[in-house]
PDB file of C-alpha atoms in Angstrom:
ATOM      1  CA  UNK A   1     -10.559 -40.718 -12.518  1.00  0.00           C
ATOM      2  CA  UNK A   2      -8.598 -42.168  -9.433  1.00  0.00           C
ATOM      3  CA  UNK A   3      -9.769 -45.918  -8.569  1.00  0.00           C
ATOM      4  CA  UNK A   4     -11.276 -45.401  -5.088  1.00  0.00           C
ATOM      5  CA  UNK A   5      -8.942 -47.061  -1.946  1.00  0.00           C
ATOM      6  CA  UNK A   6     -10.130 -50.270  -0.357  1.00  0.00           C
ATOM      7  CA  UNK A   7      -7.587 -50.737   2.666  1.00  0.00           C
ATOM      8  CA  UNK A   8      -5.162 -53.507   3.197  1.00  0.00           C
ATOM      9  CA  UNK A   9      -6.669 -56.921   3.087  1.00  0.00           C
ATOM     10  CA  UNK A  10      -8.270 -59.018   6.503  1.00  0.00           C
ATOM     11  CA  UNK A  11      -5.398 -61.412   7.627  1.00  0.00           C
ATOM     12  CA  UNK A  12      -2.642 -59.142   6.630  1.00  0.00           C
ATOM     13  CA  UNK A  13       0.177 -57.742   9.035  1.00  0.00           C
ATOM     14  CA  UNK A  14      -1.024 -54.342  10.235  1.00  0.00           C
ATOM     15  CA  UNK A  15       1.497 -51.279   8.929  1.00  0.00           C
ATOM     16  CA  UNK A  16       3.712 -49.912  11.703  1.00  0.00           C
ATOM     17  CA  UNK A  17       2.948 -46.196  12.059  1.00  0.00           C
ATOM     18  CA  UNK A  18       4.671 -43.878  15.044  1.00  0.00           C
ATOM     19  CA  UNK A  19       1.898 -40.951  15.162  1.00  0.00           C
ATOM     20  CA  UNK A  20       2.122 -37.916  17.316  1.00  0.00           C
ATOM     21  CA  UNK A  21      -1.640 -37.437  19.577  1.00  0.00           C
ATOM     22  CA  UNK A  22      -3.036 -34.534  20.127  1.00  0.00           C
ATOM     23  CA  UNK A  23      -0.406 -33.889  22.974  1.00  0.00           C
ATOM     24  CA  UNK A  24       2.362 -34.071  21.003  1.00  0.00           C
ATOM     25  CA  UNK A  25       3.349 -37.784  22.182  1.00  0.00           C
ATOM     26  CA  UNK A  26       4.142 -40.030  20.270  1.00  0.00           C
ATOM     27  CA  UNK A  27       1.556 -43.326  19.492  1.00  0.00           C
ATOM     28  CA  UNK A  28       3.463 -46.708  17.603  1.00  0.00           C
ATOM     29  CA  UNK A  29       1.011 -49.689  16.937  1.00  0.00           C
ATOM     30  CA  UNK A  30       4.425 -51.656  18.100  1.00  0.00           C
ATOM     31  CA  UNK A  31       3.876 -50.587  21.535  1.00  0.00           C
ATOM     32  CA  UNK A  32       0.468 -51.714  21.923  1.00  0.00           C
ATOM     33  CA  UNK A  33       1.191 -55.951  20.624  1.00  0.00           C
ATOM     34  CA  UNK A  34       2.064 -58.390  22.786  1.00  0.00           C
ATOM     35  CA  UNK A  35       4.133 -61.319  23.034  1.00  0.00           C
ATOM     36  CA  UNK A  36       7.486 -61.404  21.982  1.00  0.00           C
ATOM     37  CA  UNK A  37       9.375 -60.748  18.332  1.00  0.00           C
ATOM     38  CA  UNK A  38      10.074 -63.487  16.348  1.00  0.00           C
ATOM     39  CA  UNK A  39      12.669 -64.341  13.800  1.00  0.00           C
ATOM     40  CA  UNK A  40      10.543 -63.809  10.967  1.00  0.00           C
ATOM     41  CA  UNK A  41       9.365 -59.715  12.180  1.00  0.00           C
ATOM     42  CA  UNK A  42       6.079 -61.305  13.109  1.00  0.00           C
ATOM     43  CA  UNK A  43       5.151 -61.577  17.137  1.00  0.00           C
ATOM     44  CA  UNK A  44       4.817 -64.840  18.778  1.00  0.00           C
ATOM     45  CA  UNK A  45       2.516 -65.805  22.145  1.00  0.00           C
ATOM     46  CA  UNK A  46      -0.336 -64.107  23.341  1.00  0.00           C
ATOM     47  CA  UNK A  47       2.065 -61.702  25.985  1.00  0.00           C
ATOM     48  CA  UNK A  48      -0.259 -58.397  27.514  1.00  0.00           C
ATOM     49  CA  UNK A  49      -0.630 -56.461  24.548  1.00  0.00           C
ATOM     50  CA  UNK A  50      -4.018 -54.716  23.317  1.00  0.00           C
ATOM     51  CA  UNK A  51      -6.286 -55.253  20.638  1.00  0.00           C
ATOM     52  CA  UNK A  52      -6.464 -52.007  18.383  1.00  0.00           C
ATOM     53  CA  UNK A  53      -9.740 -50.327  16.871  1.00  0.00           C
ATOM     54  CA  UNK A  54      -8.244 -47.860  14.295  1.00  0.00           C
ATOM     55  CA  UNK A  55     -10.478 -45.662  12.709  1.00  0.00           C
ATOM     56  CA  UNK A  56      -9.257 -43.124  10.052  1.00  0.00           C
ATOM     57  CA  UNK A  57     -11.573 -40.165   9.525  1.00  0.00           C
ATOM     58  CA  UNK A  58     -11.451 -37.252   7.021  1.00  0.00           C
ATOM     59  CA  UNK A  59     -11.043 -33.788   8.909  1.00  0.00           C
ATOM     60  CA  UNK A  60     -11.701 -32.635  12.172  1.00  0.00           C
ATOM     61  CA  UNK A  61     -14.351 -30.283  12.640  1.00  0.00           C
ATOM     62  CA  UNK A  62     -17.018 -31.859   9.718  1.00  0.00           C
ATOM     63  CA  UNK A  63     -20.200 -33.217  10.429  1.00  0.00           C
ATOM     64  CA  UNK A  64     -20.083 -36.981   9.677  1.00  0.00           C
ATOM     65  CA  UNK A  65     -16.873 -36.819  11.692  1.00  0.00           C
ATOM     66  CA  UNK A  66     -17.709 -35.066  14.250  1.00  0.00           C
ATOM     67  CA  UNK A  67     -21.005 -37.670  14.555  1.00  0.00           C
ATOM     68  CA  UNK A  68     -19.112 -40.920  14.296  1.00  0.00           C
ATOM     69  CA  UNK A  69     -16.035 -39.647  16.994  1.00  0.00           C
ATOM     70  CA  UNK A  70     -19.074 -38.668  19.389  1.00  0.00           C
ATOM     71  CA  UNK A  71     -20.866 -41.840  19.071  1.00  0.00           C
ATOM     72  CA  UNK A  72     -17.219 -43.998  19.477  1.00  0.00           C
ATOM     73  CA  UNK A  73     -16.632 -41.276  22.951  1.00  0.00           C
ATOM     74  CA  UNK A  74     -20.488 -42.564  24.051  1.00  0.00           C
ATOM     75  CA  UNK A  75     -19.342 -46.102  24.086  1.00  0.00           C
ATOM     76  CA  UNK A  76     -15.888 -45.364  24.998  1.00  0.00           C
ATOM     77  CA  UNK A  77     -15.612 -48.383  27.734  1.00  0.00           C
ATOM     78  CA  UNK A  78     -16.373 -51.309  24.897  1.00  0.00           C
ATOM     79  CA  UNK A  79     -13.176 -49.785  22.857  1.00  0.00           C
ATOM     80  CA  UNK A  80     -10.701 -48.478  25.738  1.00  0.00           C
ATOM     81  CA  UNK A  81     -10.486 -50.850  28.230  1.00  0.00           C
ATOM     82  CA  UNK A  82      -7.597 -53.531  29.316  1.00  0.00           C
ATOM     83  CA  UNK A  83      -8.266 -55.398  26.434  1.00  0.00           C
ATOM     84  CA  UNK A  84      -8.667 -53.012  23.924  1.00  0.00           C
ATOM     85  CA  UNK A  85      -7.524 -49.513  22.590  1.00  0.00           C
ATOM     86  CA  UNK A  86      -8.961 -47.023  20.408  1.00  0.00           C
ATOM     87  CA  UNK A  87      -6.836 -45.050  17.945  1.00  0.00           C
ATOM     88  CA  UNK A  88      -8.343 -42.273  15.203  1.00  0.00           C
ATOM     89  CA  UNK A  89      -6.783 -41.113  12.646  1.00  0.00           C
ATOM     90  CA  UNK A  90      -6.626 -37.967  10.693  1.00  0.00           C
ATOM     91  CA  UNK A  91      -4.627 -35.470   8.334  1.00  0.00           C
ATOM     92  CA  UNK A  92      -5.280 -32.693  10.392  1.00  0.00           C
ATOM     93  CA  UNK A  93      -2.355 -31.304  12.195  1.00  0.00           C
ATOM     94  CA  UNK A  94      -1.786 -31.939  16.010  1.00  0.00           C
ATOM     95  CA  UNK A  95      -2.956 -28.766  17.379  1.00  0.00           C
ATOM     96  CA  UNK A  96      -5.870 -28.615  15.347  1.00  0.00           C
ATOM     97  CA  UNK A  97      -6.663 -32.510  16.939  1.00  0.00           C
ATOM     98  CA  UNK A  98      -5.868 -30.794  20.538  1.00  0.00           C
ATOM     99  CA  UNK A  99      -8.390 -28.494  20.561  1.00  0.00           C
ATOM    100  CA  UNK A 100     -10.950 -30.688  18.444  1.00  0.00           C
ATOM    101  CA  UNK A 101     -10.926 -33.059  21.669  1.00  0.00           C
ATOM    102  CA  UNK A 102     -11.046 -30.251  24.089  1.00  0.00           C
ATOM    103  CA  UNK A 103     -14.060 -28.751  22.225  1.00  0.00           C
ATOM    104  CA  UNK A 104     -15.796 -32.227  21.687  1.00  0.00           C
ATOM    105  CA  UNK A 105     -15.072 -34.159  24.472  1.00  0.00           C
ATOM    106  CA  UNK A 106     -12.764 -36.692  23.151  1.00  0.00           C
ATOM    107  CA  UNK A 107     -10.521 -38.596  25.465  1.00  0.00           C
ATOM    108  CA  UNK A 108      -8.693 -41.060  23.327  1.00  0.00           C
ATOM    109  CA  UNK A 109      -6.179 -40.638  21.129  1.00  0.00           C
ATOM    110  CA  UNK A 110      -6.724 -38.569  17.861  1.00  0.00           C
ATOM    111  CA  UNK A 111      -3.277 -38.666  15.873  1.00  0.00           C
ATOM    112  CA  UNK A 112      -1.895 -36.783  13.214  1.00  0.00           C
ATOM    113  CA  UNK A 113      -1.295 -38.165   9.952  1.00  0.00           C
ATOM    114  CA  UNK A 114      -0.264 -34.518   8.747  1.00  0.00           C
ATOM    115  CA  UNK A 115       3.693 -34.953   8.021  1.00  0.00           C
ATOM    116  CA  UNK A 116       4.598 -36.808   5.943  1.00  0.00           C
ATOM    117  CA  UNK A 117       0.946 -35.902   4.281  1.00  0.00           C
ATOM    118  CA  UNK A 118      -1.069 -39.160   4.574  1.00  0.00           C
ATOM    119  CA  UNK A 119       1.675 -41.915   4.850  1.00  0.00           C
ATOM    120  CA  UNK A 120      -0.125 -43.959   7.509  1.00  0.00           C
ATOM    121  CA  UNK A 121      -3.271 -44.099   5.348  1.00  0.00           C
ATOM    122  CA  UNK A 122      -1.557 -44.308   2.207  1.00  0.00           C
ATOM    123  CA  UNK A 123       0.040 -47.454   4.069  1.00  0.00           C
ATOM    124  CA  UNK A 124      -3.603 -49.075   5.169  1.00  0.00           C
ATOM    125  CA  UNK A 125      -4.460 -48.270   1.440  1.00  0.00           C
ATOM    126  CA  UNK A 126      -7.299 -45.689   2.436  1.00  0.00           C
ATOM    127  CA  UNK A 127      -5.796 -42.462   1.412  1.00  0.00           C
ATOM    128  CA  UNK A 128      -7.784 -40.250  -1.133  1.00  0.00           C
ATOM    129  CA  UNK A 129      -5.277 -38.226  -3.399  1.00  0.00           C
ATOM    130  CA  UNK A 130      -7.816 -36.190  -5.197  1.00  0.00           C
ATOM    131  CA  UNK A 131      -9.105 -34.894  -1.847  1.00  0.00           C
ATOM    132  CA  UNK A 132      -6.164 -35.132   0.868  1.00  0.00           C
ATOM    133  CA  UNK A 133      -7.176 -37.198   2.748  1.00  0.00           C
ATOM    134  CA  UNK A 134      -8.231 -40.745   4.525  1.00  0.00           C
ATOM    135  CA  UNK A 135     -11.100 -42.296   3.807  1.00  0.00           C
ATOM    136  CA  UNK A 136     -13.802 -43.521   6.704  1.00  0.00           C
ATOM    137  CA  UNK A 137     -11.478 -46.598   7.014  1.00  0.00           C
ATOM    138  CA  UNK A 138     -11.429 -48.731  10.441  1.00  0.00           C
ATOM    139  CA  UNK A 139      -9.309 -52.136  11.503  1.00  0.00           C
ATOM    140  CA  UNK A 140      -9.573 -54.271  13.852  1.00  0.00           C
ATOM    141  CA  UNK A 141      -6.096 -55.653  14.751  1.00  0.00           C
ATOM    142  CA  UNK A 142      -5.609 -57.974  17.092  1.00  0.00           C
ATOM    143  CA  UNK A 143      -2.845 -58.577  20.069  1.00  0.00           C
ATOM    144  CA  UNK A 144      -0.433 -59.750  17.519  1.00  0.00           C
ATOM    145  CA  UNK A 145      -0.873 -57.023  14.452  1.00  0.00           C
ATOM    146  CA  UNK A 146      -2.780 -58.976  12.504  1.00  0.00           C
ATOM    147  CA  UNK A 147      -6.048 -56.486  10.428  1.00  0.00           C
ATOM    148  CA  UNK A 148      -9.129 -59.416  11.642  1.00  0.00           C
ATOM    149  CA  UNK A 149     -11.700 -57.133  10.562  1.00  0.00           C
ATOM    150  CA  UNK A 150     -11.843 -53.615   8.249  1.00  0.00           C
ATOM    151  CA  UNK A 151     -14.431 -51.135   7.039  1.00  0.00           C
ATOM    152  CA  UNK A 152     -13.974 -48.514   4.318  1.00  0.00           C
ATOM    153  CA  UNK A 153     -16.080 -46.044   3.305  1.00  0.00           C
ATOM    154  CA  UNK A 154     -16.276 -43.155   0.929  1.00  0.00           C
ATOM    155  CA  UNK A 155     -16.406 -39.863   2.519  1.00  0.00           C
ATOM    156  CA  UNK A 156     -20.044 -39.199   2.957  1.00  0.00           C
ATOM    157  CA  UNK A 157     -21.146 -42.328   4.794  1.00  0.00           C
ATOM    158  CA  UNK A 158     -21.175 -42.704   7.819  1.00  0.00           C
ATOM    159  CA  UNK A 159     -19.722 -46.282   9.589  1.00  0.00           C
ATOM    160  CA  UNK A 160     -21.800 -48.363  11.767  1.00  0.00           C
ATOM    161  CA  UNK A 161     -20.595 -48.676  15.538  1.00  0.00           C
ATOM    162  CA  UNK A 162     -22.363 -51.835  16.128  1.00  0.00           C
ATOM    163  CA  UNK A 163     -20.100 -53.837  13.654  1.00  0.00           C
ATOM    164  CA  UNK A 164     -17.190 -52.703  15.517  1.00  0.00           C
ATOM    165  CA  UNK A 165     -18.150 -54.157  18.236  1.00  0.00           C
ATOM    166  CA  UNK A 166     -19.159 -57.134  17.094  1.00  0.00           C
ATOM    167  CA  UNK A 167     -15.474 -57.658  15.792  1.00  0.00           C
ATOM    168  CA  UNK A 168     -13.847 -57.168  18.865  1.00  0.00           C
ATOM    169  CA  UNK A 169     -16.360 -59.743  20.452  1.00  0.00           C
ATOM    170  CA  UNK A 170     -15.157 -62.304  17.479  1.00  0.00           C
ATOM    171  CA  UNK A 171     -11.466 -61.826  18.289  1.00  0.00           C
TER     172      UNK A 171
END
């Protein structure tokens, strides 16, 4: 049997990852830190940037999904604002993420971790190889890439919304 994942560690470096959204841009957690690049890889000052919620789901189109990604799109202001961005995070192939938001209503980004298969979760340590796919893995990273809070759980269970929140109010 397969040890279950358990994500990177809290106070860790967040992976890089360039992901293409469901409209075929292209998404790097680079882009969304602020300050400047120091010697050592790491970024230094506070600068503009954006806390990130990233939330890795399963699949498109399945119920416990589908449940968390509405309840994250009914509180969209307290995780897409100037101070924060939401990112999820799935296997499923871009066009099948395109018309998953249409359908459901989603207007954040839902990116592709389809090609290569599940290297951005393998990366956050969340990536099931017996099924395909992520786990129900979030982080909270702050303005400087740095996981301050993180979630993981097994494929049937559901996340709770509230301790999301709760981390962005601690950061």
């Amino acid at each position: 049997m397969t040890p279950t994942p358990k994500g990177i560690p809290v106070g860790s470096q967040a992976p890089e990852f360039a992901l293409k959204d469901n409209h075929g841009r292209t998404v790097r957690l680079s882009e969304l830190r602020g300050g400047a690049e120091g010697d050592d890889g790491g970024f230094e000052g506070d600068g503009d940037g954006r806390n990130v919620v990233l939330v890795f789901y399963p699949f498109a189109f399945t119920g416990v999904c589908t449940g968390e990604l509405h309840a994250l799109r009914d509180e969209l202001p307290a995780f897409v604002n100037d101070d924060t961005q939401l990112l999820a995070v799935s296997t499923d192939s871009i066009h099948t993420l395109r018309i998953f938001a249409e359908q459901e209503g989603l207007e954040f980004p839902l990116l592709s971790d389809f090609w290569p298969h599940g290297e951005t979760s393998r990366a956050y340590g969340i990536f099931d190889e017996e099924k395909g796919c992520a786990l129900r893995g979030t982080f909270v990273i702050d303005k400087r890439g740095v996981v301050r809070w993180s979630v993981v759980n097994g494929l049937p269970d559901a996340r709770d919304l509230d301790e999301y929140v709760k981390a962005l109010a601690a950061l």
